[in-house]
PDB file of C-alpha atoms in Angstrom:
ATOM      1  CA  MET A   1      30.579 -76.961 -28.504  1.00  0.00           C
ATOM      2  CA  THR A   2      31.641 -74.574 -31.251  1.00  0.00           C
ATOM      3  CA  SER A   3      30.346 -71.017 -31.204  1.00  0.00           C
ATOM      4  CA  THR A   4      28.746 -70.021 -34.502  1.00  0.00           C
ATOM      5  CA  PRO A   5      27.909 -66.476 -35.595  1.00  0.00           C
ATOM      6  CA  ARG A   6      24.309 -65.763 -34.612  1.00  0.00           C
ATOM      7  CA  LYS A   7      23.935 -63.533 -37.654  1.00  0.00           C
ATOM      8  CA  ARG A   8      23.999 -66.611 -39.881  1.00  0.00           C
ATOM      9  CA  LEU A   9      21.219 -68.274 -37.938  1.00  0.00           C
ATOM     10  CA  SER A  10      17.707 -67.956 -39.253  1.00  0.00           C
ATOM     11  CA  PRO A  11      14.908 -67.081 -36.796  1.00  0.00           C
ATOM     12  CA  THR A  12      13.870 -70.720 -36.628  1.00  0.00           C
ATOM     13  CA  GLU A  13      17.408 -71.961 -36.057  1.00  0.00           C
ATOM     14  CA  SER A  14      18.012 -69.360 -33.370  1.00  0.00           C
ATOM     15  CA  ARG A  15      14.806 -70.439 -31.644  1.00  0.00           C
ATOM     16  CA  GLU A  16      15.864 -74.075 -31.702  1.00  0.00           C
ATOM     17  CA  ALA A  17      19.287 -73.109 -30.366  1.00  0.00           C
ATOM     18  CA  ALA A  18      17.652 -71.118 -27.566  1.00  0.00           C
ATOM     19  CA  VAL A  19      15.420 -74.063 -26.679  1.00  0.00           C
ATOM     20  CA  GLU A  20      18.394 -76.417 -26.566  1.00  0.00           C
ATOM     21  CA  ALA A  21      20.322 -73.958 -24.402  1.00  0.00           C
ATOM     22  CA  ALA A  22      17.374 -73.636 -22.030  1.00  0.00           C
ATOM     23  CA  ARG A  23      17.056 -77.414 -21.787  1.00  0.00           C
ATOM     24  CA  ALA A  24      20.776 -77.706 -21.058  1.00  0.00           C
ATOM     25  CA  LEU A  25      20.463 -75.164 -18.246  1.00  0.00           C
ATOM     26  CA  LEU A  26      17.472 -77.009 -16.808  1.00  0.00           C
ATOM     27  CA  VAL A  27      19.366 -80.296 -16.917  1.00  0.00           C
ATOM     28  CA  GLU A  28      22.410 -78.764 -15.230  1.00  0.00           C
ATOM     29  CA  SER A  29      20.344 -77.146 -12.486  1.00  0.00           C
ATOM     30  CA  GLY A  30      18.040 -80.135 -12.213  1.00  0.00           C
ATOM     31  CA  PRO A  31      18.279 -82.999  -9.686  1.00  0.00           C
TER      32      PRO A  31
END
């Protein structure tokens, strides 16, 4: 994954990114 400046992200994009990150964490910690 490439890290992109959060300042460029719009509120909607940042929300989607946060949701994806949360899902990734759940998958990693999942069964």
